CSV table of C-alpha atoms and ligand atoms in Angstrom, one decimal:
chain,number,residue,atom,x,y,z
F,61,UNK,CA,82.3,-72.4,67.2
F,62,UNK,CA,84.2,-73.6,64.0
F,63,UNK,CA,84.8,-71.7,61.0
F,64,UNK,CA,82.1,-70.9,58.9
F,65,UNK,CA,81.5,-73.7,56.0
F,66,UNK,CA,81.5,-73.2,52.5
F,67,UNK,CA,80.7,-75.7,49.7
F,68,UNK,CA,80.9,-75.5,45.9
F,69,UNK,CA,81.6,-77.2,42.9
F,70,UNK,CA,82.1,-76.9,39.3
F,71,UNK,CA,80.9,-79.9,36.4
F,72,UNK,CA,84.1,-81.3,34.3
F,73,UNK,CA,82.1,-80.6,31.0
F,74,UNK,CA,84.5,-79.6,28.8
F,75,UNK,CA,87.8,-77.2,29.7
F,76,UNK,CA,86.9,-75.0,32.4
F,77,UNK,CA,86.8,-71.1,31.3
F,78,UNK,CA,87.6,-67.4,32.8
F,79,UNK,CA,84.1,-67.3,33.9
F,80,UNK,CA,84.4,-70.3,35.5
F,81,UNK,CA,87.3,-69.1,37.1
F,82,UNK,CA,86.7,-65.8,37.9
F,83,UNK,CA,82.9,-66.2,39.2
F,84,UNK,CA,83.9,-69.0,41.6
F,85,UNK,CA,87.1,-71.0,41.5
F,86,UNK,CA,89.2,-67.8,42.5
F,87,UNK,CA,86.7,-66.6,45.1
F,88,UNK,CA,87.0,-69.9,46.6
F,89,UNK,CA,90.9,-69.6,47.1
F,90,UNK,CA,90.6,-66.6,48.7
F,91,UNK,CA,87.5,-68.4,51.2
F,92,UNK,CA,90.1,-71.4,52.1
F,93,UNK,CA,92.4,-68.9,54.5
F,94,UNK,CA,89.5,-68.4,57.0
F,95,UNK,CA,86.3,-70.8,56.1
F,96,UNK,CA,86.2,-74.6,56.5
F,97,UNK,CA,85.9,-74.8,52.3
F,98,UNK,CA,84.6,-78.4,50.7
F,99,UNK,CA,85.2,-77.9,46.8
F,100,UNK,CA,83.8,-81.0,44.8
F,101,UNK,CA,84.3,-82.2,41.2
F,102,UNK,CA,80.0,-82.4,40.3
F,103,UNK,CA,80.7,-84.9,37.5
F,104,UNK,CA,76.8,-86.5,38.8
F,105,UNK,CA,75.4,-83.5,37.3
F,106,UNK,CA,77.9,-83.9,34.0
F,107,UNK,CA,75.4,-86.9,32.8
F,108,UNK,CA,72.3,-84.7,32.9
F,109,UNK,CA,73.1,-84.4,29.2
F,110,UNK,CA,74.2,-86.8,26.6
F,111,UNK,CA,77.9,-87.4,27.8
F,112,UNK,CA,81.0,-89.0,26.5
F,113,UNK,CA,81.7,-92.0,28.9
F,114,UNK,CA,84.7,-92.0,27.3
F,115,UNK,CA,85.7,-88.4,28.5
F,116,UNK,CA,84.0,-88.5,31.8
F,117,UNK,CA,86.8,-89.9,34.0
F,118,UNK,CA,89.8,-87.7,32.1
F,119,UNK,CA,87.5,-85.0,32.9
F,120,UNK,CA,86.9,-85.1,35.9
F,121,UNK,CA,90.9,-85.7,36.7
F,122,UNK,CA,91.4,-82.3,34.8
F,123,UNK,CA,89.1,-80.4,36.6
F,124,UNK,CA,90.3,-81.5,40.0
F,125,UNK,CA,94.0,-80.5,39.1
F,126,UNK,CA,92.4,-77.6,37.7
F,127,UNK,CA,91.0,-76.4,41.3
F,128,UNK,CA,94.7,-77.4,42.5
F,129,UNK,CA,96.4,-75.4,40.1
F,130,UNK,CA,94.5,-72.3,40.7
F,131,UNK,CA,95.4,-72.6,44.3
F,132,UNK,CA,93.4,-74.6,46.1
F,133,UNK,CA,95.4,-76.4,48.7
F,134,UNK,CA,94.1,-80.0,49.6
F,135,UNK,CA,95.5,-79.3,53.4
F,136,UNK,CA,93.5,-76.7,53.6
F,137,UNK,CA,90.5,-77.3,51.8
F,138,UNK,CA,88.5,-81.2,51.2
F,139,UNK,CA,88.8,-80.8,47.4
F,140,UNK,CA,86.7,-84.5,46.2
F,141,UNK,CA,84.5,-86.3,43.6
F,142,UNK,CA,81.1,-85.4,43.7
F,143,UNK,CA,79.9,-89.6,43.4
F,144,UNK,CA,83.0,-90.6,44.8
F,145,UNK,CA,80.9,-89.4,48.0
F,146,UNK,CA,77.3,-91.7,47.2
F,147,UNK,CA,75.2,-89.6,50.0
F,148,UNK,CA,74.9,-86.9,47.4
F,149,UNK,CA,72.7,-89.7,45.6
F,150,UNK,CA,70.9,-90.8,48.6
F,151,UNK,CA,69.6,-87.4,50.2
F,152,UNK,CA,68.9,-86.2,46.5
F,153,UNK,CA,66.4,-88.8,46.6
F,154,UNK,CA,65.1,-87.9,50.0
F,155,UNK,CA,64.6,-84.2,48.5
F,156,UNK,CA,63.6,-85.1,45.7
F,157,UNK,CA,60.2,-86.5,47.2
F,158,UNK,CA,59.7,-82.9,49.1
F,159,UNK,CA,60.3,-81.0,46.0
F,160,UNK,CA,57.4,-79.9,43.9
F,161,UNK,CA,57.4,-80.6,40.3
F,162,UNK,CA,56.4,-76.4,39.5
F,163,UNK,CA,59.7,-75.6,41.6
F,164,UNK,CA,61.5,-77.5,39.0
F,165,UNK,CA,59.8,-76.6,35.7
F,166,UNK,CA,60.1,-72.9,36.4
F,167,UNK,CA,64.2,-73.1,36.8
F,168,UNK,CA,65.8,-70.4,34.2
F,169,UNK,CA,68.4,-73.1,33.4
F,170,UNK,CA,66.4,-75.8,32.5
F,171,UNK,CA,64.1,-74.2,30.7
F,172,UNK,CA,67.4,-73.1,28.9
F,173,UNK,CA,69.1,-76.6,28.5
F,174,UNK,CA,66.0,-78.0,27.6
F,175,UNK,CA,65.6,-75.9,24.4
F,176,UNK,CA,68.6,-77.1,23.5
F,177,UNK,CA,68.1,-80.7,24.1
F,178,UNK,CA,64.9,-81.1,22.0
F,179,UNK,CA,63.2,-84.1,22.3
F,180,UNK,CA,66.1,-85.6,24.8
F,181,UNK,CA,65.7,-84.0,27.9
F,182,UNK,CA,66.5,-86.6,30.6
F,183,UNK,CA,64.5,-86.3,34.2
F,184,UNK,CA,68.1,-86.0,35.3
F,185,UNK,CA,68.2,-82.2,33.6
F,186,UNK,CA,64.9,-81.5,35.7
F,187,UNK,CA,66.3,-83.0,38.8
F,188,UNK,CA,70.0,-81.3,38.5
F,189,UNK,CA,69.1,-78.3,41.3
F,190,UNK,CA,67.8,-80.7,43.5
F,191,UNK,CA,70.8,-83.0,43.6
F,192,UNK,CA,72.9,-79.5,43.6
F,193,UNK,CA,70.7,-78.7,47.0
F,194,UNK,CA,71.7,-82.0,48.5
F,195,UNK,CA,75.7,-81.1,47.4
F,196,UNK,CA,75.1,-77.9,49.3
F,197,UNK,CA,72.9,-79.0,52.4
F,198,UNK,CA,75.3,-82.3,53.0
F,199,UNK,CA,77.7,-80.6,54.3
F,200,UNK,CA,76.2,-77.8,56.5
F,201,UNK,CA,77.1,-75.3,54.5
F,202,UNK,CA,76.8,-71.2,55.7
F,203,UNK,CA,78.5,-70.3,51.9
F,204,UNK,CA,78.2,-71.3,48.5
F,205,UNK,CA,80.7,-69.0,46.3
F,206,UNK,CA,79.4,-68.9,42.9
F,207,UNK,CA,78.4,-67.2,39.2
F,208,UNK,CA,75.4,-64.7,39.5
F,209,UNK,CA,73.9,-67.9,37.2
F,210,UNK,CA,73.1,-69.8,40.3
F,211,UNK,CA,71.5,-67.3,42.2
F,212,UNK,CA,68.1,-69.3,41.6
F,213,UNK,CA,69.2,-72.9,41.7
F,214,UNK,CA,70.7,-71.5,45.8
F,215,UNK,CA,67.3,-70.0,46.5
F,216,UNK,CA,65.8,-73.5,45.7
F,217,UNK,CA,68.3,-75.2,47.9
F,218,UNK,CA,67.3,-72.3,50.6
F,219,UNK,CA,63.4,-73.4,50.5
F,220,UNK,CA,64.0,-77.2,50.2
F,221,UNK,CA,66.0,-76.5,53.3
F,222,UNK,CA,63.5,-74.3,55.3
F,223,UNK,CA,60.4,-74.9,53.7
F,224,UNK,CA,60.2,-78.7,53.0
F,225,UNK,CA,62.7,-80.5,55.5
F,226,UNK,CA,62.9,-78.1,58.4
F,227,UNK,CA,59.7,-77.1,59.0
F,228,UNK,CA,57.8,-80.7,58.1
F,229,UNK,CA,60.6,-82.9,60.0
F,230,UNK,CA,62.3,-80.2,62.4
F,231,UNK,CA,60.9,-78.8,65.6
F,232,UNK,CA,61.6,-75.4,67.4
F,233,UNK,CA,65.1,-76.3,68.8
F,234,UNK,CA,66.5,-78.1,66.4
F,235,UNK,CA,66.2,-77.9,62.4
F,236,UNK,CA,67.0,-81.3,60.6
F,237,UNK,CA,69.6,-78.5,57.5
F,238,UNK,CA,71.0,-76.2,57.1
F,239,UNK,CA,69.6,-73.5,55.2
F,240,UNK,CA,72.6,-71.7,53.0
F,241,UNK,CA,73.6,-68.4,51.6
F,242,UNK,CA,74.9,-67.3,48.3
F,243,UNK,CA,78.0,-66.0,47.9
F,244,UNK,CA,78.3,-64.0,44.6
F,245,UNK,CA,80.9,-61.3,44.3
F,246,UNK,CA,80.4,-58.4,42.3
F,247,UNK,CA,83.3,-58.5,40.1
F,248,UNK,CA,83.6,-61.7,37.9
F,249,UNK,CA,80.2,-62.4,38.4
F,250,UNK,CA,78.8,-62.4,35.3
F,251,UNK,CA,81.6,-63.0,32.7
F,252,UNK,CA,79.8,-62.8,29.4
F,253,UNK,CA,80.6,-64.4,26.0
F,254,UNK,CA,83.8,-62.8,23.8
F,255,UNK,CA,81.3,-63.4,20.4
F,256,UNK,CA,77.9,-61.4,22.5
F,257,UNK,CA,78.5,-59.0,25.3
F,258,UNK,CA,74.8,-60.1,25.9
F,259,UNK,CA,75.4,-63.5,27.0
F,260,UNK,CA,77.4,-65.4,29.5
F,261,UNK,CA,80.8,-67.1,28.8
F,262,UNK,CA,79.4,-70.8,28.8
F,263,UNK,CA,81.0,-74.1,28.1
F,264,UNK,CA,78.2,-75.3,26.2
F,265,UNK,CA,78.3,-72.6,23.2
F,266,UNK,CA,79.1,-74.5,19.9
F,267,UNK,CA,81.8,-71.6,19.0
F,268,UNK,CA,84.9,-72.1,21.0
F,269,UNK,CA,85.7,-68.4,20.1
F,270,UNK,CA,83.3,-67.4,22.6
F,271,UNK,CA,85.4,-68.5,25.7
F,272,UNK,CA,89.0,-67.9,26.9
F,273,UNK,CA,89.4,-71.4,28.3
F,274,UNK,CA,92.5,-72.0,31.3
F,275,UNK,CA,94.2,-74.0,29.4
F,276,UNK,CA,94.1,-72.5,26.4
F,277,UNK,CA,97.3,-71.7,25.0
F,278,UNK,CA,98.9,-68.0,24.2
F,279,UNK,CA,98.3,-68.2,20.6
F,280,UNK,CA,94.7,-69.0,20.7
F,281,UNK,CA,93.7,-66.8,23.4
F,282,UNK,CA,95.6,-64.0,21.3
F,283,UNK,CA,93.5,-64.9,18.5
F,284,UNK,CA,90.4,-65.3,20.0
F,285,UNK,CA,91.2,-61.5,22.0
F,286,UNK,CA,91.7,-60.4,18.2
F,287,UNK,CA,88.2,-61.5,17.2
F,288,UNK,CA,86.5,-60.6,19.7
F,289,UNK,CA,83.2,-58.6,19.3
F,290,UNK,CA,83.6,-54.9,19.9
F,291,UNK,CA,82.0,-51.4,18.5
F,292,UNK,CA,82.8,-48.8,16.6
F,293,UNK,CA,83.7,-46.3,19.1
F,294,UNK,CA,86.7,-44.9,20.4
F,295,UNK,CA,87.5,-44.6,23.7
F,296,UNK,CA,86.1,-47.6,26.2
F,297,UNK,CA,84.0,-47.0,29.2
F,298,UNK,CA,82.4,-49.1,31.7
F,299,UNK,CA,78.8,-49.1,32.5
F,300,UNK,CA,77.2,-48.1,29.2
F,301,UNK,CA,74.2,-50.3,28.7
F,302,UNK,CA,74.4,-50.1,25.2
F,303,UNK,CA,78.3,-51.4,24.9
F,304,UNK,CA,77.9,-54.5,26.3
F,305,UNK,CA,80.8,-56.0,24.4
F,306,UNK,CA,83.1,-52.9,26.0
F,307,UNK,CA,81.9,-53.3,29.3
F,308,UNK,CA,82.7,-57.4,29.5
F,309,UNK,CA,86.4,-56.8,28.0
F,310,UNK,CA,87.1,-53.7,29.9
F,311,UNK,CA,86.2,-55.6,33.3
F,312,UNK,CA,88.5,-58.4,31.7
F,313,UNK,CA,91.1,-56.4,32.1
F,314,UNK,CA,90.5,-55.0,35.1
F,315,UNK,CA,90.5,-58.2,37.0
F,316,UNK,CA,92.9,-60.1,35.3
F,317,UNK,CA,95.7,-57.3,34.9
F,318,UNK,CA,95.0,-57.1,39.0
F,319,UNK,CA,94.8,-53.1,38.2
F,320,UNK,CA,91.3,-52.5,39.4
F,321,UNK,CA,88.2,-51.2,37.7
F,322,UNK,CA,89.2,-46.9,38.3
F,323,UNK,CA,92.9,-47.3,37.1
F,324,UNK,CA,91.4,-49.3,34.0
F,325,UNK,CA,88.7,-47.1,33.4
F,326,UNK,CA,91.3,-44.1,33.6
F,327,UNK,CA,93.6,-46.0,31.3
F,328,UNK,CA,91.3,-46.8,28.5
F,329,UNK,CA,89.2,-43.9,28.0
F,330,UNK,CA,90.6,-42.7,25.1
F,331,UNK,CA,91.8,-46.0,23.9
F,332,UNK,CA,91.0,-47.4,20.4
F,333,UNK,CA,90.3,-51.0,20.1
F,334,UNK,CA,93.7,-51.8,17.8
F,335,UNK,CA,95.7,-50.6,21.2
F,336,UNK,CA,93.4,-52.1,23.7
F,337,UNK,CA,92.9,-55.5,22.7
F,338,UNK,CA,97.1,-56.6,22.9
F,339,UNK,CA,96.8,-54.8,26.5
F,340,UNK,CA,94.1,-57.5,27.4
F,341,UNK,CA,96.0,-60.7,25.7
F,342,UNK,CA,98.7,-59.7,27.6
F,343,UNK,CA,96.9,-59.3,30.8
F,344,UNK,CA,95.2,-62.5,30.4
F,345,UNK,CA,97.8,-64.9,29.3
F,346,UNK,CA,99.7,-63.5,32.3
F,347,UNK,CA,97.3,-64.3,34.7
F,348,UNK,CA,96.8,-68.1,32.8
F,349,UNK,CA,100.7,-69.1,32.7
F,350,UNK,CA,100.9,-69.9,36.4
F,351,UNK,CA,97.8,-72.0,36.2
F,352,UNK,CA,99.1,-74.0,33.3
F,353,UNK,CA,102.2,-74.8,34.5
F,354,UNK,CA,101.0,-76.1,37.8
F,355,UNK,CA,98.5,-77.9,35.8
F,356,UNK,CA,100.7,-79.7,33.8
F,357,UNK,CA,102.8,-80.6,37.1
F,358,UNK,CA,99.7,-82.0,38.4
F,359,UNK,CA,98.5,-84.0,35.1
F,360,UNK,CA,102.6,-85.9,35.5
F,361,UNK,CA,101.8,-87.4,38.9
F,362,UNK,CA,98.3,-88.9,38.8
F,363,UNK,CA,99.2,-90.9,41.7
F,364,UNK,CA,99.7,-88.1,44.1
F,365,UNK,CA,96.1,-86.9,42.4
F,366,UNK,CA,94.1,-89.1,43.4
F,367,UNK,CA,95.8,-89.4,46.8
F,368,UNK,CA,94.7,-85.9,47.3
F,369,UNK,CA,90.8,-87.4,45.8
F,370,UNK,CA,91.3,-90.0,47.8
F,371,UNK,CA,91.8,-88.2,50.6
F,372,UNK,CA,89.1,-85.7,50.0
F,373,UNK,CA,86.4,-88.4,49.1
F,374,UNK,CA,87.0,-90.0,53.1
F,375,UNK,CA,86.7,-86.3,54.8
F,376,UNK,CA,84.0,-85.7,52.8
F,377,UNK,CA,81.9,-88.9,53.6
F,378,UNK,CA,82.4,-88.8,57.1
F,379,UNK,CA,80.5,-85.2,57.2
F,380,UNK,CA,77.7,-85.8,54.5
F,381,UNK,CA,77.3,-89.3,56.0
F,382,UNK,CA,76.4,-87.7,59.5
F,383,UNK,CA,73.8,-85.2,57.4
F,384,UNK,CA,72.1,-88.2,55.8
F,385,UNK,CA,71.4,-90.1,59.2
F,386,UNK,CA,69.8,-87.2,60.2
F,387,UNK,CA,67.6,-86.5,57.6
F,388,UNK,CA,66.9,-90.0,57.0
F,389,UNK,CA,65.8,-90.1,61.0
F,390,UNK,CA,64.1,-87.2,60.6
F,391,UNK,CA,61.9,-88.2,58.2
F,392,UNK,CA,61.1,-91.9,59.9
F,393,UNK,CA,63.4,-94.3,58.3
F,394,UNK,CA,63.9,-97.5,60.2
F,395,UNK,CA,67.4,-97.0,61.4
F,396,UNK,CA,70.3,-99.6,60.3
F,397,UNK,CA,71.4,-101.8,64.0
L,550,LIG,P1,79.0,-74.9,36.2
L,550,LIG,O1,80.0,-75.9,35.9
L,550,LIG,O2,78.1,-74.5,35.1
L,550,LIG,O3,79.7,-73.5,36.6
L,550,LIG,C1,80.6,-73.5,37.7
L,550,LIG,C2,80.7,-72.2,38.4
L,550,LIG,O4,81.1,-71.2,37.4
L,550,LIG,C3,80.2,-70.1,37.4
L,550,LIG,N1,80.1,-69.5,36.1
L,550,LIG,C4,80.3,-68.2,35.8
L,550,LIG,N2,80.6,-67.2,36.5
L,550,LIG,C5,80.7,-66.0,35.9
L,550,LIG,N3,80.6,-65.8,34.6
L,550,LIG,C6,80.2,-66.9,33.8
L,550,LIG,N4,80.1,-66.7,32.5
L,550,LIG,C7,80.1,-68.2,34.4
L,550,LIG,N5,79.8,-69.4,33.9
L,550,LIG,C8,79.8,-70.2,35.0
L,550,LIG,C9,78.9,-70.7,37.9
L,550,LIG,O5,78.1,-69.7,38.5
L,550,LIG,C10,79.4,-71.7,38.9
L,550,LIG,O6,79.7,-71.0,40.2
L,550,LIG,N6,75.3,-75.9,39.0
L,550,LIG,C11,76.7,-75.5,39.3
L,550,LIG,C12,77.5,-76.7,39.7
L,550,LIG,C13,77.1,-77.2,41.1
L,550,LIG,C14,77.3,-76.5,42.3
L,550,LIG,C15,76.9,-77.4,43.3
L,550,LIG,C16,77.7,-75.2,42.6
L,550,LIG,C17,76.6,-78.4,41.3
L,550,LIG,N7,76.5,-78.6,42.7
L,550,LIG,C18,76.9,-77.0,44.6
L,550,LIG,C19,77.7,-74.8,44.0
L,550,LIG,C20,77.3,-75.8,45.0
L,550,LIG,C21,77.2,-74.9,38.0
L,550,LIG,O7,76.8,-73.9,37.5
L,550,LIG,O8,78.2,-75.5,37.4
């Protein structure tokens, strides 16, 4: 038996941010020491909105040497491009003709996204889960390590899996996938939005003063710690339903300042905001400095970047590659001589 598999992946919209960090990307370093991990770059699912062609590439080059610089280590782990690996296109399509429509429609996040597109919502944004089911099911995967955002868009991939490969095109001994589990840690789960202690920390909020990004610099993330909504209270405590804002900052700190929820809570309860808030800019450029410097290490030596992509991209093929003859079989497909 090998080790058990995890998959995940993050999209290079934009600069990657705490939550994106702390709900995944530092869960996943921690999975590399005793899981067979496969972390990919989803810049496929980037287009499901209007993009920047422009930015795509640059992006996509940032976010890998983000993974890198927050610790993943491309001998341990097959870090890749998304549709630098083109079986994530082909068994999206297999799926995609299993998949009911209603599955689709009833997804919190496109409901969401499609608000906000209006009257420019591509079939792309309706098809993203299912082309995140085929990242997840291509490469056997037991784990995905992610946000408590995804929680829906896994149990889709969970019932594609079971429900319309395995039990149409498998048979008692042998299912055709996979079927994954979710991975989603209690702290840093749900990192929610510096302006709203109501919503999440998200990439696509118009005010940048919403999100700590990595690669924000000391100044700004002091500023935007200074602005951040609070309450009128003295004293900060976790858990209180009506101080949302208190409750997102306070577990900030916790994680960031590696001190733990009870030593923070224990710290802080008497605490004014005027004190607090320095504590956390501290805490969190801290935690950011290493990243950025091994960002900016990786960003001088592109070459050596996309050896590591490069790299990736052929490790990755050769497994998802296997999954896709096998589903295609499965299914009837006349097979290539
Ligand atoms: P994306 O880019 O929106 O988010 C990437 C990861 O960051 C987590 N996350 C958060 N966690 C805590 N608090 C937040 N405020 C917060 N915002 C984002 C997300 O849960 C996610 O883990 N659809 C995926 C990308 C994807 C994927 C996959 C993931 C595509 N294919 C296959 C796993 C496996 C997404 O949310 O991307």
């Amino acid at each position: 038996m090998g080790l058990p598999r995890v998959l995940s992946g993050v999209q290079p919209t934009g600069a990657l941010h705490l939550g994106n960090w702390l709900g995944a990307i530092r869960n996943w370093v921690d999975l590399q020491k005793d899981h067979d991990t496969f972390f990919c770059v989803v810049d496929l699912h980037a287009i499901t909105v209007p993009h920047d062609p422009d930015r795509l590439a640059r992006d996509t080059l940032s976010t890998a040497a983000l993974y890198l610089a927050c610790g993943l280590d491309p001998e341990r782990s097959t870090v890749f491009v998304q549709s630098q690996v083109v079986a994530h296109s082909e068994l999206c399509w297999l799926l995609n003709c299993v998949t009911p429509l209603n599955w689709l429609e009833r997804m919190i996040q496109f409901k969401e996204k499609a608000v906000k597109q209006g009257d420019n919502v591509s079939v792309g944004l309706l098809d993203y889960p299912v082309l995140m089911a085929a990242d997840i099911l291509l490469y056997d995967a037991d784990l995905v390590p992610v946000g408590e955002d995804q929680k829906q868009h896994l149990e889709l991939a969970r019932d594609i899996a079971q429900q319309r490969i395995n039990a149409r095109f498998g048979n008692a001994e042998t299912s055709v996938l996979k079927v994954p589990k979710p991975l989603i840690l209690k702290e840093g789960a749900r990192v929610m939005s510096l302006t709203d202690g109501r919503s999440k920390m998200s990439k696509s909020d118009p005010n940048e003063g919403s999100r700590i990004t990595l690669l924000d610099p000391p100044e700004l993330i002091a500023k935007k710690i200074k602005r951040a909504k609070t309450d009128p209270e003295r004293g900060l405590e976790f858990d209180n339903a009506d101080r949302p804002e208190t409750d997102n900052l306070l577990g900030l700190y916790a994680i960031l300042s590696g001190k733990g929820r009870d030593a923070v809570a224990r710290e802080c309860s008497e605490m004014g905001w005027g004190q607090f808030k320095p504590l956390l800019a501290e805490a969190t450029i801290a935690a950011l400095e290493p990243i950025q410097e091994r960002y900016r290490l990786l960003m001088d030596d592109r070459a050596q970047l996309e050896m590591v992509l490069q790299q990736g991209r052929q490790r990755a093929s050769s497994v998802a590659d296997s999954t896709v003859r096998r589903t295609r079989e499965a299914m009837g497909f006349l097979g290539a001589s």
